[in-house]
Coordinates of C-alpha atoms and ligand atoms in Angstrom, one line a residue:
M21 CA -23.2 28.3 -19.8
A22 CA -23.3 29.7 -16.2
N23 CA -23.1 27.8 -13.1
S24 CA -26.0 26.5 -11.4
K25 CA -25.6 26.8 -7.6
Y26 CA -25.7 23.4 -7.5
E27 CA -21.8 23.1 -9.3
Y28 CA -19.6 23.7 -6.8
V29 CA -20.6 19.7 -5.4
K30 CA -19.3 18.4 -8.9
R31 CA -16.4 21.0 -8.5
E32 CA -15.3 20.3 -5.1
F33 CA -16.2 16.6 -4.0
E34 CA -16.5 14.9 -7.0
F35 CA -12.5 13.9 -7.5
H36 CA -10.5 10.9 -10.0
R37 CA -8.0 8.8 -8.9
H38 CA -5.5 9.7 -11.9
L39 CA -3.6 6.4 -12.4
P40 CA 0.7 7.6 -12.4
A41 CA 2.2 8.8 -15.7
S42 CA 4.7 6.3 -17.6
N43 CA 3.6 3.3 -16.3
W44 CA 2.1 0.0 -17.4
I45 CA -1.4 -0.5 -16.7
V46 CA -2.7 -2.9 -15.8
V47 CA -6.5 -4.1 -16.0
R48 CA -6.6 -7.7 -14.3
I49 CA -10.3 -8.7 -14.2
D50 CA -11.3 -12.7 -12.2
G51 CA -14.9 -14.3 -12.4
C52 CA -17.4 -13.5 -9.3
H53 CA -18.0 -16.8 -7.3
F54 CA -17.2 -18.3 -10.3
H55 CA -17.2 -21.3 -8.4
R56 CA -20.6 -21.8 -7.7
F57 CA -20.9 -20.5 -11.7
S58 CA -18.8 -23.5 -12.7
E59 CA -20.5 -25.6 -11.2
L60 CA -23.6 -23.9 -12.0
H61 CA -23.2 -24.8 -14.9
A62 CA -21.4 -27.9 -15.2
F63 CA -17.9 -26.6 -16.1
E64 CA -15.7 -29.7 -16.1
K65 CA -13.1 -30.4 -14.2
P66 CA -10.2 -28.9 -13.9
N67 CA -10.1 -27.3 -17.1
D68 CA -13.8 -27.0 -19.4
D69 CA -12.2 -26.2 -23.0
R70 CA -15.4 -24.6 -23.7
A71 CA -15.0 -21.4 -21.1
L72 CA -11.1 -20.9 -21.5
R73 CA -12.3 -20.6 -25.1
L74 CA -14.8 -18.1 -23.6
M75 CA -13.0 -16.3 -21.7
N76 CA -10.1 -16.0 -24.2
A77 CA -12.3 -14.6 -26.8
C78 CA -14.0 -12.4 -24.8
A79 CA -10.0 -11.0 -24.4
T80 CA -10.2 -10.7 -28.5
S81 CA -12.6 -8.6 -28.3
M82 CA -11.1 -6.5 -25.4
L83 CA -8.2 -5.5 -28.0
E84 CA -10.6 -5.2 -31.2
K85 CA -12.6 -2.4 -29.1
F86 CA -9.4 -0.7 -26.7
P87 CA -6.2 0.2 -29.4
D88 CA -4.4 0.8 -25.8
I89 CA -4.6 -2.4 -24.9
V90 CA -0.7 -4.6 -25.9
I91 CA -1.1 -7.8 -24.3
A92 CA -3.6 -9.9 -22.6
Y93 CA -2.9 -13.2 -20.4
G94 CA -5.9 -14.8 -18.7
V95 CA -6.0 -18.6 -16.2
S96 CA -9.3 -19.6 -15.0
D97 CA -11.6 -17.0 -14.2
E98 CA -9.2 -14.3 -14.4
Y99 CA -7.8 -12.3 -17.2
S100 CA -4.7 -9.2 -17.5
F101 CA -5.0 -6.3 -19.8
V102 CA -2.2 -4.2 -20.2
F103 CA -2.1 -0.4 -22.0
R104 CA 0.5 1.0 -23.8
E105 CA 2.8 3.0 -21.2
K106 CA 1.8 6.4 -22.4
T107 CA -1.8 5.4 -23.1
E108 CA -4.3 8.7 -22.5
F109 CA -7.5 6.4 -22.4
Y110 CA -9.8 8.0 -19.6
K111 CA -6.9 10.6 -18.9
R112 CA -5.5 7.9 -17.2
R113 CA -9.0 7.9 -15.2
E114 CA -9.1 5.0 -13.0
S115 CA -12.5 4.6 -12.4
K116 CA -13.2 4.8 -16.1
N117 CA -10.1 2.7 -16.5
I118 CA -12.0 -0.4 -14.4
S119 CA -15.0 -0.3 -15.1
L120 CA -15.5 0.4 -18.7
C121 CA -13.4 -3.2 -19.4
V122 CA -15.3 -5.0 -16.8
S123 CA -18.4 -4.0 -18.0
Y124 CA -16.9 -4.8 -21.7
F125 CA -16.0 -8.2 -21.0
T126 CA -19.7 -9.0 -19.4
I127 CA -21.6 -8.0 -22.5
V128 CA -19.1 -9.9 -24.2
Y129 CA -19.5 -13.0 -22.1
G130 CA -22.7 -12.9 -21.9
M131 CA -23.2 -12.3 -25.8
K132 CA -20.8 -15.4 -26.7
W133 CA -22.0 -17.7 -23.9
K134 CA -24.3 -19.4 -26.8
D135 CA -21.5 -20.0 -29.0
F136 CA -19.7 -21.8 -26.7
F137 CA -22.6 -23.6 -24.4
P138 CA -24.8 -23.6 -27.8
N139 CA -26.7 -26.5 -25.4
N140 CA -26.8 -25.0 -21.6
D141 CA -28.4 -21.6 -20.8
L142 CA -27.0 -18.4 -18.7
K143 CA -28.4 -19.8 -14.9
E144 CA -26.8 -17.0 -13.3
P145 CA -25.6 -13.6 -14.5
P146 CA -21.6 -13.8 -14.9
Y147 CA -19.5 -10.6 -13.4
F148 CA -16.7 -10.3 -12.6
D149 CA -14.8 -7.7 -10.6
G150 CA -11.4 -5.7 -11.5
R151 CA -8.7 -3.8 -9.9
V152 CA -6.1 -1.8 -12.3
V153 CA -2.2 -2.5 -10.3
C154 CA 0.7 0.5 -12.5
Y155 CA 3.9 -0.9 -13.2
P156 CA 7.1 1.2 -14.0
N157 CA 9.3 -0.4 -16.2
I158 CA 9.1 -3.1 -19.2
N159 CA 11.2 -5.6 -16.4
T160 CA 8.0 -5.1 -13.9
I161 CA 5.5 -5.7 -16.3
R162 CA 7.1 -9.0 -17.2
D163 CA 7.7 -9.5 -14.3
Y164 CA 4.4 -9.9 -13.5
L165 CA 3.3 -11.1 -16.5
A166 CA 5.4 -14.6 -15.5
W167 CA 4.0 -14.2 -12.2
R168 CA 1.1 -14.8 -13.2
Q169 CA 1.6 -17.8 -15.4
V170 CA 4.0 -19.6 -12.5
D171 CA 0.7 -18.6 -10.9
C172 CA -1.3 -20.4 -14.0
H173 CA 1.0 -23.2 -13.4
I174 CA 1.5 -24.4 -9.5
N175 CA -3.1 -24.0 -9.6
N176 CA -3.0 -26.6 -12.9
Q177 CA -1.5 -28.7 -12.0
Y178 CA -2.4 -28.7 -8.0
N179 CA -5.7 -29.3 -9.9
T180 CA -4.1 -31.5 -12.2
C181 CA -3.6 -34.4 -9.8
F182 CA -6.6 -33.1 -7.4
W183 CA -8.9 -34.5 -9.6
A184 CA -7.4 -37.3 -11.3
L185 CA -8.0 -38.9 -7.7
V186 CA -11.0 -37.7 -7.3
K187 CA -11.6 -39.0 -10.6
S188 CA -10.3 -43.1 -8.8
G189 CA -12.4 -43.2 -6.5
K190 CA -10.4 -41.0 -3.7
T191 CA -13.4 -38.2 -1.4
E192 CA -12.3 -35.0 -1.7
K193 CA -10.7 -34.7 1.9
E194 CA -8.0 -37.5 0.6
A195 CA -6.9 -36.1 -2.4
H196 CA -5.7 -33.2 -0.4
Q197 CA -4.6 -35.2 2.1
A198 CA -2.6 -36.5 -0.2
L199 CA -1.0 -34.0 -2.2
K200 CA 0.2 -31.6 0.5
G201 CA 3.1 -30.8 1.4
T202 CA 4.2 -33.0 -2.2
S203 CA 6.8 -30.8 -5.0
S204 CA 6.1 -29.8 -8.4
K205 CA 8.3 -33.6 -9.1
D206 CA 6.2 -35.5 -6.9
K207 CA 3.0 -34.3 -8.6
N208 CA 4.4 -35.5 -12.4
K209 CA 5.4 -38.9 -10.8
L210 CA 1.9 -39.1 -9.5
L211 CA 0.3 -38.7 -12.7
L212 CA 2.3 -40.6 -14.0
Q213 CA 2.9 -43.2 -12.0
Q214 CA -1.1 -43.5 -10.5
F215 CA -2.5 -42.5 -13.8
Q216 CA -0.2 -43.2 -17.2
V217 CA -0.4 -38.9 -17.7
N218 CA 2.5 -37.2 -18.7
Y219 CA 1.2 -33.2 -17.2
N220 CA 4.0 -31.7 -20.0
D221 CA 1.1 -33.7 -22.3
E222 CA -1.1 -31.7 -21.5
P223 CA -3.0 -29.3 -23.4
A224 CA -1.4 -25.7 -23.3
M225 CA -3.8 -23.7 -22.7
F226 CA -4.3 -25.8 -19.6
R227 CA -0.3 -25.7 -18.5
K228 CA 0.0 -22.5 -19.2
G229 CA -3.3 -20.1 -20.1
S230 CA -4.0 -18.2 -22.7
T231 CA -1.8 -14.7 -24.2
V232 CA -4.0 -12.7 -26.4
Y233 CA -2.0 -9.9 -28.4
R234 CA -1.7 -8.7 -32.0
D235 CA 0.9 -10.5 -33.7
K236 CA 2.4 -9.7 -36.9
V237 CA 1.2 -11.9 -40.2
K238 CA 2.2 -12.0 -43.9
T239 CA -1.7 -13.7 -44.4
D240 CA -5.6 -12.5 -44.9
D241 CA -7.8 -13.7 -42.6
C242 CA -8.3 -16.5 -44.7
G243 CA -4.9 -18.3 -44.8
N244 CA -3.6 -16.8 -48.6
P245 CA -0.4 -14.7 -48.2
I246 CA 0.9 -11.6 -48.4
K247 CA 2.7 -8.8 -49.5
R248 CA 2.8 -7.1 -47.4
T249 CA 3.2 -7.4 -43.2
R250 CA -0.7 -7.1 -40.6
E251 CA -1.5 -7.0 -37.4
A252 CA -4.0 -10.1 -36.4
I253 CA -5.5 -10.2 -32.8
T254 CA -3.5 -13.2 -32.1
V255 CA -4.1 -16.0 -29.2
S256 CA -0.8 -18.2 -28.2
N257 CA -0.2 -19.9 -25.3
F258 CA 3.7 -19.4 -25.0
D259 CA 5.6 -20.0 -22.4
L260 CA 6.1 -15.5 -21.0
I261 CA 8.5 -16.3 -18.6
G262 CA 11.6 -17.0 -20.7
P263 CA 13.1 -14.4 -22.9
E264 CA 12.3 -16.2 -26.3
F265 CA 8.4 -15.1 -26.7
W266 CA 9.8 -11.0 -25.1
E267 CA 12.7 -11.3 -28.1
N268 CA 10.6 -11.5 -30.5
H269 CA 7.5 -9.4 -29.6
Q270 CA 9.4 -6.4 -29.0
Y271 CA 7.1 -4.4 -30.3
I272 CA 4.8 -5.4 -28.3
L273 CA 6.0 -4.2 -24.7
G274 CA 8.4 -1.0 -26.7
E275 CA 9.4 1.9 -25.1
E276 CA 7.9 5.1 -26.5
K277 CA 9.5 8.6 -26.6
Y278 CA 8.5 11.9 -24.2
G279 CA 8.1 15.1 -25.0
Y280 CA 9.4 17.7 -22.6
E281 CA 6.0 19.1 -22.7
Y282 CA 5.1 15.3 -20.5
V283 CA 7.3 15.8 -18.0
K284 CA 3.8 17.6 -16.8
K285 CA 1.9 15.1 -16.8
F286 CA 4.4 13.6 -12.7
D287 CA 2.7 16.4 -11.3
N288 CA 0.3 14.2 -9.3
I289 CA -1.4 17.6 -7.5
H290 CA -3.2 16.0 -4.3
R291 CA -6.0 17.9 -3.1
L292 CA -7.4 18.1 0.6
P293 CA -11.5 17.3 0.5
Y294 CA -13.2 20.4 0.3
S295 CA -15.8 21.1 2.8
N296 CA -13.8 19.9 5.6
W297 CA -11.9 21.5 8.6
T298 CA -8.1 20.2 8.1
I299 CA -6.1 20.0 11.0
V300 CA -1.9 20.4 10.7
R301 CA -0.2 18.6 12.6
I302 CA 3.5 19.6 13.4
S303 CA 6.0 17.2 16.3
A304 CA 9.6 17.9 16.7
C305 CA 11.9 14.9 15.4
Q306 CA 14.1 12.7 17.5
F307 CA 13.1 15.6 19.9
D308 CA 14.4 14.0 23.2
Q309 CA 17.8 13.9 21.7
F310 CA 17.5 17.5 21.0
S311 CA 16.0 18.4 25.0
L312 CA 18.5 16.2 26.6
I313 CA 21.6 18.2 24.5
H314 CA 19.6 21.3 25.4
S315 CA 19.3 20.8 28.9
F316 CA 15.9 20.8 29.1
D317 CA 14.4 20.2 33.3
K318 CA 12.5 17.3 33.3
P319 CA 9.6 16.7 33.0
N320 CA 8.4 19.8 31.5
D321 CA 10.8 22.4 30.8
E322 CA 8.0 25.6 30.9
T323 CA 10.7 27.9 28.2
A324 CA 10.7 25.9 26.0
L325 CA 7.0 24.9 26.4
R326 CA 6.6 28.4 26.3
L327 CA 8.8 28.5 22.8
M328 CA 5.8 26.0 20.9
N329 CA 3.1 28.9 22.9
A330 CA 4.5 31.5 20.5
C331 CA 5.8 30.5 17.7
A332 CA 2.0 28.5 17.7
S333 CA 1.0 32.9 17.8
L334 CA 2.8 33.5 15.1
M335 CA 1.8 30.9 12.2
M336 CA -1.9 32.1 13.4
E337 CA -0.9 36.0 12.5
Q338 CA 0.7 34.5 8.9
F339 CA -1.7 32.2 8.2
P340 CA -4.9 34.1 8.8
D341 CA -7.2 30.1 8.0
I342 CA -5.6 28.2 10.7
I343 CA -8.4 29.2 13.4
F344 CA -7.6 27.6 16.9
G345 CA -3.9 25.7 17.5
Y346 CA -3.2 23.0 20.7
G347 CA -0.3 22.5 21.5
F348 CA 1.4 20.7 24.3
D349 CA 5.1 18.4 24.4
N350 CA 6.6 18.8 21.1
E351 CA 3.9 19.3 19.0
Y352 CA 1.4 21.1 18.3
S353 CA -2.1 20.6 15.6
F354 CA -3.7 23.6 13.8
V355 CA -6.5 24.1 13.2
F356 CA -7.4 25.0 9.8
Q357 CA -11.5 26.6 8.6
E358 CA -14.0 24.2 6.6
K359 CA -13.3 26.2 3.5
T360 CA -9.7 27.5 2.9
E361 CA -8.2 27.0 0.1
L362 CA -4.5 28.7 1.5
Y363 CA -2.7 26.8 -1.1
Q364 CA -5.8 25.6 -3.2
R365 CA -5.3 23.0 -0.6
D366 CA -2.6 21.7 -2.1
E367 CA -1.6 19.2 0.8
R368 CA 2.2 18.7 0.0
L369 CA 2.4 22.7 0.3
I370 CA 0.6 23.1 3.1
I371 CA 2.2 20.6 4.2
S372 CA 5.4 22.0 3.7
S373 CA 5.2 24.7 4.6
C374 CA 3.8 24.3 7.8
S375 CA 6.0 23.4 9.1
S376 CA 9.2 25.2 7.6
C377 CA 7.4 28.5 9.1
F378 CA 7.1 26.6 12.7
T379 CA 10.6 25.4 12.2
S380 CA 12.1 29.1 11.2
F381 CA 10.0 31.2 13.6
Y382 CA 11.1 28.0 16.4
M383 CA 14.6 29.3 15.6
M384 CA 13.4 32.5 15.3
K385 CA 12.6 33.1 19.1
W386 CA 15.2 30.8 21.0
K387 CA 17.4 33.8 22.2
E388 CA 14.5 35.3 23.7
Y389 CA 13.2 32.8 25.4
F390 CA 17.1 31.0 25.9
P391 CA 19.4 34.0 26.2
S392 CA 22.1 32.4 27.7
K393 CA 21.6 29.0 25.7
E394 CA 23.5 28.3 22.5
L395 CA 21.0 26.8 20.0
V396 CA 23.1 23.1 18.6
Q397 CA 21.2 20.8 17.6
P398 CA 19.0 22.6 14.3
P399 CA 15.5 21.4 15.8
H400 CA 13.3 20.1 13.1
F401 CA 9.6 18.9 12.8
Q402 CA 7.7 16.7 10.7
V403 CA 3.8 17.5 10.4
E404 CA 0.6 15.5 9.0
V405 CA -2.2 16.5 8.4
S406 CA -5.9 14.7 8.6
C407 CA -9.2 16.5 7.4
Y408 CA -12.0 16.2 9.1
P409 CA -15.8 16.8 7.5
E410 CA -17.4 17.9 10.8
P411 CA -16.6 20.3 14.5
R412 CA -18.5 17.6 16.2
I413 CA -14.9 15.1 15.2
V414 CA -12.8 18.3 15.3
C415 CA -13.4 18.8 19.2
D416 CA -12.9 14.8 19.0
Y417 CA -9.6 15.6 17.5
L418 CA -8.6 18.0 20.0
S419 CA -9.4 16.4 23.2
R420 CA -8.2 12.8 22.1
R421 CA -4.6 15.4 21.9
Q422 CA -5.1 16.6 25.3
S423 CA -6.1 13.1 26.6
E424 CA -2.8 11.8 25.6
C425 CA -1.1 15.5 27.0
H426 CA -2.6 14.3 30.6
N427 CA -1.6 10.2 29.7
R428 CA 1.8 11.2 28.9
N429 CA 2.6 14.0 31.4
Q430 CA 1.5 12.0 34.7
Y431 CA 2.6 9.5 34.1
T432 CA 6.4 11.5 32.9
T433 CA 5.6 13.3 36.3
C434 CA 4.9 9.8 38.6
F435 CA 9.1 8.2 36.5
W436 CA 10.7 11.5 36.7
M437 CA 9.8 12.2 40.0
L438 CA 11.1 8.1 41.2
V439 CA 14.3 9.2 39.3
K440 CA 14.8 12.1 41.1
S441 CA 14.7 10.1 44.9
G442 CA 16.5 8.0 43.7
E443 CA 14.8 4.8 42.4
G444 CA 16.9 3.9 38.5
E445 CA 14.9 4.3 35.6
N446 CA 13.7 1.0 34.1
K447 CA 12.8 0.2 38.8
A448 CA 11.0 3.2 37.6
K449 CA 9.4 2.2 34.7
E450 CA 8.7 -1.4 36.6
I451 CA 6.2 0.7 39.2
L452 CA 4.7 2.7 37.1
K453 CA 3.4 -0.7 34.2
D454 CA 0.3 -0.8 34.3
T455 CA -0.4 1.7 37.1
L456 CA -4.2 3.8 36.6
P457 CA -4.0 7.0 36.3
K458 CA -5.0 6.9 40.2
D459 CA -2.9 5.0 40.7
K460 CA 0.1 7.6 40.0
N461 CA -2.5 10.6 41.8
E462 CA -1.6 7.7 44.9
L463 CA 2.3 7.4 44.8
L464 CA 2.5 10.9 44.1
F465 CA 0.0 12.3 47.2
Q466 CA 2.1 8.9 49.4
R467 CA 5.1 9.3 48.2
F468 CA 6.1 12.6 47.5
Q469 CA 2.9 14.5 48.6
M470 CA 2.5 16.1 45.8
N471 CA -1.7 16.4 45.2
Y472 CA -1.2 15.3 40.6
N473 CA -4.2 18.8 40.5
N474 CA -2.4 21.7 41.8
E475 CA 0.6 21.1 39.1
P476 CA 0.7 23.8 36.7
A477 CA -2.2 23.4 34.0
M478 CA 0.1 24.4 31.0
F479 CA 1.7 20.4 31.8
R480 CA -1.6 18.7 32.4
K481 CA -3.4 20.6 30.3
G482 CA -1.0 21.1 27.2
S483 CA -1.7 25.5 25.6
C484 CA -4.4 26.8 23.3
A485 CA -4.4 29.0 20.9
Y486 CA -7.0 31.0 19.8
R487 CA -8.2 34.7 19.0
Q488 CA -10.0 37.5 21.5
K489 CA -11.2 40.4 19.8
S490 CA -9.5 43.8 20.6
A491 CA -10.8 46.5 22.4
N492 CA -12.3 48.5 20.2
G493 CA -13.5 45.3 19.0
C494 CA -13.3 44.7 15.4
R495 CA -9.7 43.1 15.4
W496 CA -8.6 39.3 15.9
K497 CA -5.5 39.0 17.6
P498 CA -3.8 35.7 18.3
V499 CA -3.4 35.2 21.7
K500 CA -2.6 31.8 24.0
M501 CA -4.1 30.5 26.9
S502 CA -3.7 27.5 29.1
G503 CA -6.0 25.1 30.5
G504 CA -8.8 22.7 29.3
M505 CA -11.4 22.7 26.1
Ligands
GTP627 P1 -13.8 -14.9 -6.1 O1 -13.4 -14.6 -7.8 O2 -13.7 -14.4 -4.7 O3 -15.8 -14.0 -5.9 O4 -14.5 -16.0 -5.9 P2 -14.3 -17.5 -7.3 O5 -15.3 -18.5 -6.3 O6 -14.6 -16.4 -8.9 O7 -12.9 -18.1 -7.3 P3 -11.3 -17.7 -6.9 O8 -11.4 -16.4 -8.4 O9 -10.3 -17.3 -6.4 O10 -12.3 -18.9 -8.5 C1 -12.1 -19.2 -9.7 C2 -13.4 -20.4 -9.1 O11 -13.5 -20.8 -10.4 C3 -11.9 -22.1 -9.4 O12 -11.7 -22.6 -8.0 C4 -13.4 -23.4 -10.2 O13 -14.5 -23.3 -9.1 C5 -13.7 -22.0 -11.7 N1 -13.5 -21.6 -12.7 C6 -12.6 -21.4 -13.4 N2 -12.8 -21.9 -14.7 C7 -12.6 -23.5 -14.3 C8 -13.0 -24.4 -15.5 O14 -12.1 -24.0 -16.1 N3 -13.9 -25.7 -14.8 C9 -14.5 -25.3 -14.1 N4 -15.1 -26.8 -13.4 N5 -14.2 -25.0 -12.7 C10 -13.5 -23.2 -13.3
MG628 MG1 -13.3 -15.9 -9.2

C-alpha cells in the first residue's frame, strides 16, 4: 500500500526503546496513592490479609497470561515481574512491556476485588505505576529479589511494632519516637516484652512477601497424585535471600542457549532525532598540557587558532551537510543541516567519524602551520552531540558558545598580563576573583594601558566557518571568518 504524505510523522518521530538483549527484564509495579486507597477501603493495619491475597491473585493471573514471566515477587502494594532472559515479548519494546503489565494487573485487581472484599465496594479506581529495569545475569537478578525481600522485612518489622504501639494507646508521633534508632533485635525484643509477640511467628506472607512461580508438581488440580510432573503456578512465602529456594528451583532462572544470529540483537543503534539541527562539538583533550609542550603563546596562539580554522574548513569540505562552524580556543562546533542523512543519523558513526576526521586534519596540517615545531604529543579530540528542534535554539547555542569565548578570553588575557607583569599565578587568580567584565576591562586599561576591544577579533569573538557563493555564483566554497555572529 502506498504511503501517504503523512507517513513521515511515524517514520521520523516515533521511536521505540528496545530493552537490551540477554538481560532479565523486571517490571515493578506499585499502587498509586495506596496510602489513601488503603484508608478509604479500611485495610487492616499494618497488613491486610485480603489485600495481599488479592495482589497475589493478580500476580498469578499475570503468570497465566504472560508465559515469559518466570517469577514474580510482591510485598505491600508492589509486585515485581521477571521475564525470561531471552524474552521477545513485544520485541522487548519498553513502553509495550510496562503498559501491558500495568494495565493487565489493574484490570484483574478490579475484577477480582469482590472475591476478596465481598462486603466492600470499590470507592475509587485503583491504579498502578510501573518501571522497567534490566539485570544482566542471574546473580544480579537474585540480588534484586533479595533486595526487595530485605526491604519487606525492614518495613514489616517496623510497621508491626509501630501499629502495636499505636493500638496500645501511643500517638503516632510517640510510636515513631519510640522506634527511632532501634535495631532489628531491639524491635523483636520490644514486641516480645511489651506485647508477648514473637515476630518470627507472624505470618510468613507478612514477613517475607510472596513469590509466584511455576512449580513442578506430581498432583492434579484436586491434589490427586499423577505420574508425570506438570507445571502449576504456585504462591509461596519462601526465603529468596539464601541459596535454598534457588537450589531447589534451578529451572526458574535457567540460562538459555544462544545462536550466532543472536549477537546482532546487541547492536542497539541510536539515531539522532529527525527534523532537528544536529550540532557536533569537538574539543581537544588535555589541551593545557598539549599547548605547554608545543610552547603555544599565552593566552592565545594565533597560529594554533588558524590551524583549528583550517581543520574546520576541511571538515566542511568533507561533510557537505555541515552548514556552519564556530570555534574558539580548543573547540569547534559544527551545525549539520536539519535533514542530514549522514550515516542514517546513527549517532555513533557521526561522533566517531567527525572526531577521527578532525584529528587527522589537525595532524596533517600541523607542518603547514608550525613548520619549525615537531608534533611531539598526539593531539586527540572528544565529541559531544546535541540536537535542537528550531533554528532559534541553534542561534542561542552559538551565542552561548561565543559568550563563553568572551568570558574565557577576557579572563585569560587579564591573567597572563598580570603574570607577565610579575604577579604569581595564585596572586593573579586572587586579583581576578569575583571581578565583573567591566572590572577586567578597567584593570587592563589602568594597569597595562590596553583597550580590550582593540584585541584581535579572532581572540575576542572566535571564528565562524560557512560557505559563500563563489564568483560564478553556482559553487559554494567554505570560508573562515573571524568576528561576531
Ligand atoms: P505512591 O506509590 O507514591 O503513589 O504512594 P503510596 O501511597 O502508594 O505509598 P507507597 O507505595 O510508598 O506505600 C504503600 C502504602 O500502601 C503503605 O504505606 C500503606 O499505607 C498502604 N498499604 C499497602 N498494603 C497495605 C496493607 O496491607 N494494609 C494497610 N493498612 N495499608 C497498606
Ligand atoms: Mg504505592
